[in-house]
Coordinates of C-alpha atoms in Angstrom, one line a residue:
Chain A
M242 CA -41.6 79.4 172.2
A243 CA -44.9 80.0 174.1
L244 CA -46.6 80.4 170.6
T245 CA -45.3 76.5 169.2
T246 CA -46.5 74.9 172.4
N247 CA -49.9 76.5 172.1
T248 CA -50.3 76.5 168.5
P249 CA -52.4 73.0 167.6
I250 CA -49.6 70.9 165.0
D251 CA -51.5 70.5 162.6
S252 CA -52.7 73.9 161.7
H253 CA -51.2 73.3 158.8
T254 CA -50.1 75.9 155.8
T255 CA -47.9 74.7 152.8
T256 CA -44.7 76.6 151.7
T257 CA -46.7 78.8 149.8
G258 CA -48.5 80.3 152.8
L259 CA -52.0 79.0 151.5
S260 CA -53.9 75.9 153.4
S261 CA -53.0 72.7 151.4
R262 CA -56.5 72.6 150.2
I263 CA -56.3 75.8 148.4
N264 CA -53.3 74.9 146.9
R265 CA -54.2 72.2 145.6
G266 CA -56.5 73.9 142.6
A267 CA -54.0 76.5 142.4
G268 CA -52.1 76.7 138.7
R269 CA -49.1 74.6 139.9
A270 CA -51.5 72.0 140.6
N271 CA -49.5 69.5 138.2
R272 CA -46.0 70.0 139.5
L273 CA -46.1 70.3 143.3
G274 CA -49.0 67.0 142.9
G275 CA -45.9 65.3 141.2
R276 CA -44.2 66.2 144.3
R277 CA -46.2 65.6 146.8
I278 CA -46.2 62.2 145.3
G279 CA -43.0 61.3 145.2
S280 CA -42.5 63.1 149.3
H281 CA -45.4 60.0 149.9
V282 CA -43.6 57.1 148.7
F283 CA -40.5 58.7 150.4
L284 CA -42.8 58.6 153.5
L285 CA -44.2 55.8 152.9
I286 CA -40.7 53.5 152.7
L287 CA -39.6 55.4 156.1
A288 CA -42.8 54.3 158.0
F289 CA -42.1 51.1 157.1
Y290 CA -38.8 50.7 157.9
F291 CA -40.1 52.1 161.4
F292 CA -43.3 49.8 161.6
I293 CA -42.0 46.6 160.5
P294 CA -40.2 45.3 163.6
L295 CA -43.1 46.6 165.8
W296 CA -45.5 44.4 163.3
W297 CA -42.9 41.7 163.4
L298 CA -43.2 41.9 167.3
F299 CA -47.5 42.0 167.8
V300 CA -47.4 38.8 165.1
A301 CA -44.6 36.9 166.9
S302 CA -46.9 37.4 170.3
T303 CA -49.2 35.4 169.1
K304 CA -47.1 32.5 168.1
S305 CA -45.8 29.4 170.0
T306 CA -42.2 28.7 170.0
G307 CA -42.6 26.1 167.5
E308 CA -44.7 28.7 165.1
L309 CA -42.1 31.1 165.7
F310 CA -39.7 29.1 163.7
G311 CA -42.2 27.2 161.5
S312 CA -44.1 30.0 160.6
P313 CA -43.6 32.9 158.0
A314 CA -42.5 35.5 160.0
F315 CA -44.9 38.4 159.0
W316 CA -47.9 36.9 159.5
F317 CA -50.3 35.5 161.7
A318 CA -50.0 31.6 162.2
D319 CA -52.9 30.2 165.1
I320 CA -53.8 33.9 166.6
T321 CA -55.4 31.8 169.6
N322 CA -51.8 31.5 171.0
F323 CA -51.8 34.5 172.4
A324 CA -54.0 33.4 175.1
T325 CA -51.8 30.2 175.5
N326 CA -48.5 33.1 176.1
V327 CA -50.2 34.8 178.7
Q328 CA -51.1 32.0 180.1
G329 CA -47.7 31.0 179.9
L330 CA -46.3 34.1 181.3
F331 CA -48.8 33.9 184.7
M332 CA -47.4 29.9 185.0
H333 CA -43.8 30.8 184.3
D334 CA -41.9 31.2 187.5
G335 CA -44.6 32.0 189.3
G336 CA -46.0 34.8 187.2
I337 CA -42.5 36.7 188.0
Y338 CA -43.4 38.5 184.6
W339 CA -46.3 40.5 186.3
R340 CA -44.0 41.6 188.8
W341 CA -41.5 42.7 186.6
L342 CA -44.4 45.2 184.9
G343 CA -45.0 46.1 188.2
N344 CA -41.9 47.3 189.3
S345 CA -41.3 48.9 185.7
F346 CA -44.2 50.8 186.5
L347 CA -43.5 51.5 190.2
Y348 CA -40.0 52.8 189.5
A349 CA -41.3 54.6 186.3
L350 CA -43.8 57.1 188.4
A351 CA -42.1 57.0 191.3
G352 CA -39.1 58.2 190.2
G353 CA -40.4 60.1 187.2
L354 CA -42.8 61.8 189.7
G355 CA -39.9 62.6 192.0
A356 CA -37.6 64.1 189.1
T357 CA -40.5 66.2 187.5
I358 CA -41.1 67.9 190.7
L359 CA -37.7 68.5 191.9
A360 CA -37.0 70.1 187.7
V361 CA -40.0 71.9 188.1
L362 CA -39.0 73.9 191.3
A363 CA -35.2 74.0 190.1
G364 CA -35.8 75.5 186.8
Y365 CA -38.4 78.1 188.1
G366 CA -35.5 79.0 190.6
F367 CA -33.2 79.5 188.0
A368 CA -35.0 81.6 185.2
K369 CA -36.6 84.2 187.3
Y370 CA -34.0 84.6 190.7
S371 CA -31.0 85.9 189.5
F372 CA -29.0 84.8 193.0
R373 CA -25.5 85.0 193.4
G374 CA -23.8 82.0 191.8
R375 CA -26.3 80.9 189.8
G376 CA -24.7 80.7 186.3
A377 CA -21.6 78.6 188.0
V378 CA -24.1 75.9 189.4
F379 CA -26.2 75.5 186.5
G380 CA -23.4 75.2 184.5
V381 CA -22.5 72.2 186.7
V382 CA -26.0 70.8 186.6
L383 CA -25.4 70.9 182.7
G384 CA -22.3 69.6 182.3
S385 CA -23.4 66.4 184.1
V386 CA -25.4 65.2 181.1
M387 CA -22.5 64.3 179.7
V388 CA -21.0 62.2 182.2
P389 CA -20.6 58.5 181.4
L390 CA -23.0 56.1 183.2
T391 CA -20.6 53.9 184.4
A392 CA -18.0 56.7 186.0
L393 CA -22.3 57.2 188.1
V394 CA -23.1 53.5 188.1
V395 CA -20.4 52.2 189.8
P396 CA -19.9 54.2 192.5
T397 CA -23.3 54.5 193.1
F398 CA -23.5 50.7 193.4
V399 CA -20.5 50.9 195.9
L400 CA -22.5 53.7 198.4
L401 CA -26.0 52.3 198.2
S402 CA -24.1 48.8 199.5
E403 CA -22.4 51.0 202.2
V404 CA -25.8 52.5 203.5
G405 CA -27.5 48.7 202.9
L406 CA -29.8 50.0 200.1
I407 CA -28.6 47.8 197.6
N408 CA -31.5 44.8 196.3
T409 CA -34.4 47.2 197.7
P410 CA -36.7 49.7 195.3
W411 CA -34.9 52.9 197.0
A412 CA -31.7 52.0 194.9
V413 CA -33.2 52.1 191.4
I414 CA -35.8 55.3 192.4
L415 CA -33.4 57.5 194.3
P416 CA -31.1 58.3 192.2
S417 CA -33.4 58.7 189.0
L418 CA -34.6 61.6 191.1
L419 CA -31.5 63.1 189.5
N420 CA -32.6 64.8 185.9
P421 CA -30.5 67.3 184.9
F422 CA -32.1 67.6 181.4
G423 CA -35.3 68.1 183.2
V424 CA -34.3 71.2 185.0
Y425 CA -33.0 72.6 182.0
L426 CA -36.2 72.0 179.9
M427 CA -38.2 74.0 182.8
R428 CA -35.4 76.5 182.9
I429 CA -35.4 77.5 178.9
Y430 CA -39.4 77.2 179.1
T431 CA -39.6 79.0 182.1
Q432 CA -38.1 82.2 180.7
D433 CA -40.3 83.0 178.3
A434 CA -43.8 81.3 179.7
V435 CA -43.6 83.6 182.6
P436 CA -43.1 87.4 181.8
D437 CA -41.5 89.0 184.6
E438 CA -44.0 91.7 184.7
M439 CA -46.9 89.1 185.5
L440 CA -44.4 88.6 188.6
E441 CA -44.2 91.7 189.5
A442 CA -47.7 92.4 189.3
S443 CA -48.9 89.6 191.5
R444 CA -46.2 90.7 194.2
I445 CA -47.0 94.1 194.6
D446 CA -50.7 92.7 194.8
G447 CA -49.3 91.5 197.9
A448 CA -48.6 87.3 197.4
G449 CA -45.4 86.7 198.3
E450 CA -42.9 84.6 196.4
W451 CA -44.1 80.8 197.1
R452 CA -48.0 82.2 196.1
T453 CA -46.8 83.7 193.3
F454 CA -45.2 80.6 192.1
W455 CA -48.2 78.2 193.4
Q456 CA -51.2 80.4 191.6
V457 CA -49.9 82.5 188.5
S458 CA -46.4 80.4 187.6
L459 CA -47.4 76.5 187.9
P460 CA -50.5 77.3 185.6
L461 CA -48.2 78.8 182.5
L462 CA -45.6 76.0 183.1
R463 CA -48.2 73.2 182.3
P464 CA -47.5 72.3 179.0
A465 CA -43.9 71.9 179.8
I466 CA -44.6 70.0 183.2
V467 CA -46.3 67.4 181.3
T468 CA -43.8 66.9 178.7
V469 CA -40.5 66.8 181.5
F470 CA -42.6 64.2 183.2
L471 CA -43.3 61.4 180.2
L472 CA -39.5 61.9 179.4
A473 CA -38.7 61.4 182.8
V474 CA -41.2 58.3 183.0
V475 CA -39.6 56.9 179.2
Q476 CA -36.7 57.4 180.8
Q477 CA -37.3 55.2 183.9
W478 CA -38.8 52.9 182.2
N479 CA -35.7 52.5 179.9
N480 CA -33.6 52.3 182.4
F481 CA -31.7 49.2 182.0
F482 CA -27.8 50.0 183.5
L483 CA -28.8 51.2 186.7
P484 CA -31.0 48.5 187.5
L485 CA -28.7 46.1 186.5
A486 CA -26.1 46.8 188.7
V487 CA -28.2 47.5 191.9
L488 CA -30.8 44.7 191.9
T489 CA -30.2 41.0 192.2
D490 CA -32.9 39.3 193.6
P491 CA -35.4 38.5 190.6
D492 CA -38.6 40.0 192.4
L493 CA -37.6 43.3 191.9
L494 CA -36.4 43.4 188.5
P495 CA -38.0 45.8 186.2
V496 CA -39.9 44.1 182.8
T497 CA -36.4 45.3 180.7
V498 CA -34.0 43.3 182.7
G499 CA -36.2 40.5 183.6
L500 CA -36.6 40.1 179.6
N501 CA -33.1 40.2 179.2
R502 CA -32.3 37.7 181.8
W503 CA -34.7 35.2 179.5
T504 CA -33.3 36.0 176.5
A505 CA -29.9 35.3 177.7
L506 CA -31.2 31.8 179.5
S507 CA -32.6 30.5 176.2
N508 CA -29.7 31.7 173.8
A509 CA -27.7 30.0 176.4
G510 CA -29.7 26.6 175.7
A511 CA -31.1 25.8 179.2
G512 CA -33.1 22.9 178.5
G513 CA -36.3 24.1 180.6
E514 CA -35.4 28.0 180.0
Q515 CA -36.0 28.1 176.6
V516 CA -39.0 30.8 176.7
W517 CA -39.1 32.1 173.2
N518 CA -43.0 32.6 172.9
L519 CA -42.8 34.3 175.9
I520 CA -40.3 36.6 175.3
T521 CA -42.2 37.7 172.9
S522 CA -45.2 38.4 174.2
G523 CA -43.8 39.5 177.3
A524 CA -42.0 42.0 175.1
F525 CA -45.1 43.0 173.1
I526 CA -47.2 43.6 176.5
S527 CA -44.4 45.7 177.5
V528 CA -44.1 47.8 174.9
V529 CA -48.0 48.8 174.9
P530 CA -48.5 50.9 177.7
L531 CA -46.0 53.7 176.4
L532 CA -47.1 53.8 173.1
L533 CA -50.9 54.1 174.5
S534 CA -49.2 56.9 176.2
F535 CA -47.6 58.3 173.7
L536 CA -50.8 58.5 171.6
L537 CA -53.1 59.7 173.8
L538 CA -51.0 62.5 174.7
Q539 CA -49.6 63.5 171.1
R540 CA -51.2 66.9 172.0
Y541 CA -48.5 67.6 174.8
W542 CA -45.2 66.4 173.9
Q543 CA -45.0 67.2 170.2
G544 CA -45.0 70.7 171.3
G545 CA -43.4 70.2 174.3
L546 CA -40.0 68.7 172.8
A547 CA -39.5 71.4 170.5
I548 CA -38.8 73.2 174.5
G549 CA -35.1 74.1 174.1
S550 CA -34.7 73.7 170.7
I551 CA -36.1 77.2 169.4
K552 CA -35.5 80.6 169.9
Chain B
M142 CA -43.8 101.2 193.9
T143 CA -45.6 101.2 190.8
T144 CA -42.7 102.3 188.4
T145 CA -39.5 100.3 188.3
T146 CA -37.9 103.2 186.4
A147 CA -37.6 105.2 189.1
A148 CA -34.5 106.0 191.0
P149 CA -33.8 102.8 193.1
T150 CA -33.8 103.9 197.0
R151 CA -31.4 101.8 199.1
P152 CA -34.1 100.3 200.9
R153 CA -35.5 98.7 197.4
I154 CA -32.5 97.6 196.4
S155 CA -32.0 95.0 199.4
L156 CA -35.5 93.8 199.1
Q157 CA -34.8 93.1 195.7
R158 CA -31.7 91.3 196.4
K159 CA -33.6 89.5 199.4
R160 CA -36.3 88.6 197.0
Q161 CA -33.2 87.4 194.5
R162 CA -32.3 85.2 197.1
Y163 CA -35.0 83.7 197.4
G164 CA -34.3 81.5 194.1
W165 CA -32.0 79.1 196.4
F166 CA -35.5 78.1 197.8
Y167 CA -36.7 76.8 194.5
V168 CA -33.0 74.9 193.5
T169 CA -31.9 73.6 196.5
P170 CA -34.1 70.2 197.0
F171 CA -32.9 69.4 193.0
L172 CA -28.9 70.4 194.4
A173 CA -29.7 68.4 197.4
I174 CA -30.1 65.4 194.9
F175 CA -27.3 66.1 192.9
A176 CA -25.2 66.3 195.6
L177 CA -26.0 63.1 196.9
F178 CA -26.3 61.2 193.2
F179 CA -23.2 63.2 191.6
I180 CA -21.1 64.9 193.2
V181 CA -20.8 62.4 195.9
P182 CA -20.2 59.4 193.7
L183 CA -18.4 61.3 191.4
G184 CA -15.9 62.5 193.7
Y185 CA -15.6 58.7 195.7
A186 CA -14.8 57.1 191.8
A187 CA -12.3 59.7 191.4
W188 CA -10.9 58.7 195.0
M189 CA -11.1 55.3 194.2
S190 CA -9.6 55.6 191.0
L191 CA -6.6 56.3 192.6
F192 CA -6.2 53.5 194.4
S193 CA -5.1 49.9 193.7
S194 CA -6.3 46.8 195.4
T195 CA -5.0 42.9 195.8
L196 CA -6.3 40.2 197.6
A197 CA -2.8 40.1 199.4
G198 CA -2.3 43.2 199.8
G199 CA -5.5 45.0 200.1
S200 CA -6.0 48.7 199.3
Q201 CA -2.9 50.7 198.3
F202 CA -2.5 54.3 197.0
A203 CA -1.5 54.0 193.4
G204 CA -1.4 57.5 192.2
L205 CA -2.1 57.9 188.2
G206 CA -0.9 54.4 187.9
N207 CA -4.4 53.2 187.2
Y208 CA -4.9 55.9 184.4
V209 CA -1.4 55.0 183.0
R210 CA -2.5 51.7 182.6
A211 CA -5.8 52.7 181.0
F212 CA -4.4 54.9 178.6
T213 CA -2.0 52.1 177.3
D214 CA -4.7 49.5 177.3
P215 CA -5.5 48.2 174.1
L216 CA -9.4 46.7 175.2
F217 CA -9.9 50.3 176.3
I218 CA -8.1 52.0 173.4
G219 CA -10.0 49.2 170.9
G220 CA -13.3 50.3 173.0
I221 CA -12.4 54.1 172.0
G222 CA -11.9 53.6 169.2
R223 CA -14.8 51.6 168.3
V224 CA -16.9 54.4 169.8
A225 CA -15.5 56.9 167.7
A226 CA -16.0 54.9 164.4
F227 CA -19.6 54.5 165.7
G228 CA -20.0 57.8 166.1
L229 CA -18.9 58.9 162.9
V230 CA -21.5 56.8 160.9
M231 CA -24.2 56.8 163.6
I232 CA -24.7 60.5 164.4
P233 CA -24.8 61.6 160.3
A234 CA -27.2 58.3 159.5
Q235 CA -29.4 59.8 162.7
L236 CA -29.3 63.0 161.7
I237 CA -29.8 62.6 157.9
V238 CA -33.2 60.1 158.2
A239 CA -34.3 63.0 161.0
I240 CA -33.6 66.1 158.8
T241 CA -35.2 64.7 156.0
A242 CA -38.2 63.1 157.5
A243 CA -39.0 66.5 158.8
L244 CA -38.6 68.5 156.1
V245 CA -40.7 66.5 154.2
L246 CA -42.8 66.1 156.9
D247 CA -42.9 69.9 156.7
T248 CA -44.8 70.5 153.5
L249 CA -47.6 67.9 153.6
A250 CA -50.8 67.8 155.6
T251 CA -52.5 64.7 154.8
T252 CA -53.7 61.7 156.8
L253 CA -50.5 59.7 155.5
S254 CA -48.3 62.2 156.6
K255 CA -49.7 62.5 160.3
I256 CA -49.5 59.1 160.3
S257 CA -46.5 58.0 159.1
R258 CA -44.9 60.7 161.3
L259 CA -46.5 58.5 164.4
L260 CA -45.0 55.9 163.1
I261 CA -41.4 56.9 162.2
F262 CA -41.6 58.6 166.2
A263 CA -43.4 54.9 167.6
P264 CA -39.6 53.1 168.5
Y265 CA -38.6 56.0 170.8
A266 CA -41.8 54.7 172.9
I267 CA -40.2 51.2 173.1
P268 CA -37.5 50.6 176.1
V269 CA -33.9 50.2 174.1
V270 CA -33.5 46.7 175.5
V271 CA -37.2 45.6 174.0
G272 CA -36.0 47.2 170.8
A273 CA -32.5 45.7 170.9
L274 CA -33.9 42.1 171.6
M275 CA -36.5 42.8 169.1
W276 CA -33.6 43.7 166.7
S277 CA -31.8 40.6 167.4
F278 CA -34.9 38.2 166.8
L279 CA -35.2 39.9 163.6
Y280 CA -31.5 39.6 162.4
S281 CA -31.0 35.8 164.0
P282 CA -30.8 33.2 161.6
R283 CA -32.7 31.0 162.8
F284 CA -36.1 33.1 163.3
G285 CA -35.2 34.4 159.7
P286 CA -37.1 37.5 159.6
A287 CA -34.6 40.1 158.1
S288 CA -33.8 36.9 155.8
T289 CA -37.8 37.0 154.2
I290 CA -37.3 41.2 153.6
F291 CA -34.2 40.7 151.5
E292 CA -35.9 37.3 149.8
W293 CA -38.6 39.6 148.8
F294 CA -36.3 41.7 147.0
G295 CA -34.7 38.9 145.4
M296 CA -31.1 39.1 147.3
A297 CA -29.2 36.7 149.9
A298 CA -29.3 37.9 153.5
P299 CA -26.0 38.4 155.2
D300 CA -25.4 37.2 158.2
F301 CA -26.1 40.2 160.7
L302 CA -24.7 38.7 163.6
S303 CA -21.6 37.9 162.3
S304 CA -18.5 39.8 163.1
S305 CA -17.8 41.7 159.9
A306 CA -21.5 43.0 160.3
I307 CA -22.4 43.3 163.5
F308 CA -21.3 47.2 163.4
G309 CA -24.0 47.8 160.5
S310 CA -26.5 46.1 162.6
L311 CA -25.9 48.0 165.7
V312 CA -25.7 51.5 164.1
N313 CA -29.3 50.2 161.9
I314 CA -31.1 49.3 165.7
V315 CA -30.1 52.9 167.3
T316 CA -31.0 54.5 164.3
W317 CA -34.1 53.0 164.2
Q318 CA -34.9 53.6 167.9
W319 CA -33.7 57.2 167.6
A320 CA -34.1 59.0 164.4
G321 CA -38.1 59.6 164.9
Y322 CA -37.7 61.4 168.2
Y323 CA -34.7 63.8 166.3
M324 CA -37.5 64.0 163.4
I325 CA -39.9 65.2 166.0
I326 CA -37.9 67.9 167.7
V327 CA -36.6 69.2 164.4
Y328 CA -40.0 69.1 163.4
A329 CA -41.5 70.8 165.8
A330 CA -38.4 73.5 165.4
L331 CA -39.8 73.8 161.4
R332 CA -43.4 74.1 162.2
S333 CA -42.1 77.7 164.2
V334 CA -40.8 79.4 161.2
D335 CA -42.6 82.1 160.5
P336 CA -44.4 81.2 156.7
A337 CA -44.5 84.5 155.4
I338 CA -40.5 83.7 155.3
Y339 CA -41.0 81.2 152.6
E340 CA -43.7 83.2 150.8
A341 CA -41.1 86.0 150.3
A342 CA -38.5 83.8 149.0
R343 CA -40.7 82.1 146.5
I344 CA -41.5 85.5 144.9
D345 CA -37.5 86.2 144.9
G346 CA -37.4 82.9 142.8
A347 CA -36.4 80.2 145.4
N348 CA -37.8 76.7 144.6
G349 CA -38.4 74.2 147.3
F350 CA -35.3 72.6 147.6
H351 CA -33.5 76.3 147.8
I352 CA -35.8 77.3 150.7
A353 CA -35.3 73.9 152.7
M354 CA -31.6 73.9 152.4
R355 CA -31.0 77.8 152.8
I356 CA -33.9 79.2 155.3
K357 CA -35.1 76.3 156.8
V358 CA -32.0 74.5 157.5
P359 CA -30.2 77.5 159.2
M360 CA -33.0 78.4 161.0
I361 CA -33.4 75.5 162.9
S362 CA -30.0 75.5 164.2
S363 CA -30.2 75.6 167.7
S364 CA -32.5 72.2 167.9
M365 CA -29.7 70.5 165.2
V366 CA -27.4 71.7 167.5
M367 CA -29.3 69.8 170.3
V368 CA -30.1 66.8 168.8
I369 CA -26.7 66.4 167.9
T370 CA -25.8 67.0 171.4
F371 CA -28.2 64.2 172.3
A372 CA -26.7 62.0 169.7
L373 CA -23.0 62.3 170.5
I374 CA -23.4 61.5 174.8
G375 CA -26.0 58.5 173.6
T376 CA -23.2 57.0 171.3
L377 CA -20.4 57.6 173.9
Q378 CA -22.1 55.6 176.2
F379 CA -22.9 53.0 174.0
F380 CA -23.7 50.4 176.1
T381 CA -27.4 48.7 176.0
E382 CA -27.4 47.6 172.7
P383 CA -24.2 45.9 172.6
V384 CA -25.2 43.8 175.8
V385 CA -28.5 42.9 174.7
L386 CA -27.0 41.8 171.7
R387 CA -23.7 39.9 173.0
S388 CA -26.5 36.9 174.1
M389 CA -27.1 36.2 170.6
A390 CA -23.7 37.1 168.9
A391 CA -21.1 36.1 171.8
G392 CA -18.8 36.1 169.5
A393 CA -19.2 39.3 167.8
I394 CA -19.1 41.3 170.5
D395 CA -17.1 40.7 173.3
S396 CA -17.2 42.2 176.8
A397 CA -14.8 45.3 176.3
Y398 CA -16.5 46.3 172.8
T399 CA -17.4 49.9 174.1
P400 CA -15.8 51.6 177.1
N401 CA -19.0 51.3 179.3
M402 CA -19.0 48.0 178.8
Y403 CA -15.3 47.5 179.8
A404 CA -15.9 49.7 183.1
Y405 CA -19.2 47.3 183.3
A406 CA -17.6 44.0 183.3
L407 CA -14.5 45.2 185.5
A408 CA -16.5 46.4 187.9
F409 CA -19.0 43.5 188.1
Q410 CA -17.6 40.5 187.0
Y411 CA -14.1 41.0 188.2
S412 CA -14.5 43.5 191.0
Q413 CA -11.6 45.7 189.8
F414 CA -13.5 48.9 191.5
N415 CA -10.6 50.6 191.3
Y416 CA -9.5 50.1 187.7
A417 CA -13.5 50.3 186.5
S418 CA -13.5 53.9 188.0
A419 CA -10.5 54.8 186.7
I420 CA -11.8 53.7 183.2
A421 CA -15.2 55.2 183.6
F422 CA -13.2 58.6 184.6
S423 CA -11.0 58.1 181.4
L424 CA -13.9 58.2 178.7
G425 CA -15.6 60.8 181.5
I426 CA -12.6 63.3 180.8
L427 CA -12.8 62.2 176.9
V428 CA -16.5 62.9 177.0
F429 CA -16.6 66.3 178.5
I430 CA -13.4 67.3 176.3
G431 CA -15.0 66.5 173.3
S432 CA -19.0 67.9 174.8
F433 CA -17.4 71.0 175.9
I434 CA -15.6 71.9 172.2
F435 CA -18.7 71.1 170.8
L436 CA -21.0 73.4 172.8
F437 CA -18.3 76.1 173.0
F438 CA -18.3 76.2 169.0
T439 CA -22.2 76.2 168.9
R440 CA -22.8 78.3 172.3
K441 CA -24.9 80.9 170.6
Q442 CA -27.1 78.5 169.2
S443 CA -28.0 76.9 172.7
G444 CA -31.0 79.3 173.3
L445 CA -29.9 80.0 176.9
K446 CA -30.6 83.7 178.6

């Protein structure tokens, strides 16, 4: 598995084991070429299906409300309206949209970072130490992934309100530190990426357990750490149920809950609240940071997402 | 101390044991959070579900009364049935798209295939709320984008938000959002297979289809178990998409559309925390039994040592 994560995803060989360039000149070129066209058409259709809603969102973010309803859906009308919409986002409700976006960043980064640190430590502990009770504890942790969100959100809400944390950022950040799947990924990865022999060598050289972890193991875990962090951030950026339940103060909402609120109000037909153009441009802007980070961090997540799925 | 095969002496055994105990040091921070935000809330919910509270009588011990009520509640049973139906359609749909895309991508190394891979994955980076919002716009007869696509092909567009079509509309949103993520998992697993195996199969006379079905699919079974587990959990927890679509299609989706939505409405709209806890637990029990059976039968593929 360590091999997979280190192998660039595009050092490609075809089914014949030859590089695609050599293969193209082979005797079977015709037949293979034919099949490649079919495969490419299939991919084009898929890409079109997955991309067209995003394209629509991009186009829609540049339109005024009137143009949203009146102009061709998949092409631009007056593109300068994007600036008008951004301006509208600053004006509507005193620019609360930007606050929501900031909240999303705060919750995602704080929750993601905390969850990753806990997952790295726990994954390492589970993978490299066979302390008594390890199997049972890990089993419970893994099983927790199956528990439906409501079973947790409802009592968490009641408990948080008892300690006065409802309607504070902590109500969103603290529960999100719980990331059992991250622990699972880190354990699986650590098993293979950190050889026992290496730990033994470090111990014989006189390094303590903590120093061994910090200086020998941690550098080997870097690809998995990036993946777990990215997944935790996405999960937190996506979070909807928990903030919906524990936050009522509009100033504290993450952008997901905020946009949903605008849509509900607009659908309810409340006169001054019909802000379709702001919803589309706000949604588009909120989508950009994650899309960009996935694009820029391709090298890491493409290999990293396979952790746990390969033996 | 240089050889580990030498017969261990007493002090070394105790040193080894001591060191193993060090593992608790690493797992404790996580376990503290786990206790605070999993064990305690769950225990508390279990406790709450055993009581009933009325405005007049206050809180009263109800035993399993809430559970009896839950399993005879047509709204809850209806939600369970709906989620089961979603699972039967949604999980295969996501799986088929993900696996075919991964198998096709695995045989190609062109710029187009690289770009398609990114485009197919892109929806995963979109928050579920925004994805559902986007599709609710696309479906909306007032905006008309989806009907435009149907018109390109000379077809009449259905009303995607009507109660007869909403099932398919939701399946489409979920497939769009998650198939790319699953595709990447399967694809990465395929990349790790040694191509020499394919070469050997080819010499034995296997064609591309045989290789895909007889070699590739069995070799990535562990990643498929992982994908199905994710899809299963996601389906049973179905909440965000129907909640978001509700404001556009109020007639087609009610507040008890899925068990999660029902529990949410009970707790946060009707303040019936006790009954909501019982509903959530009943769902939890069903989810747990289902996932446990699934994971038990696929434990060989789970990759744990």
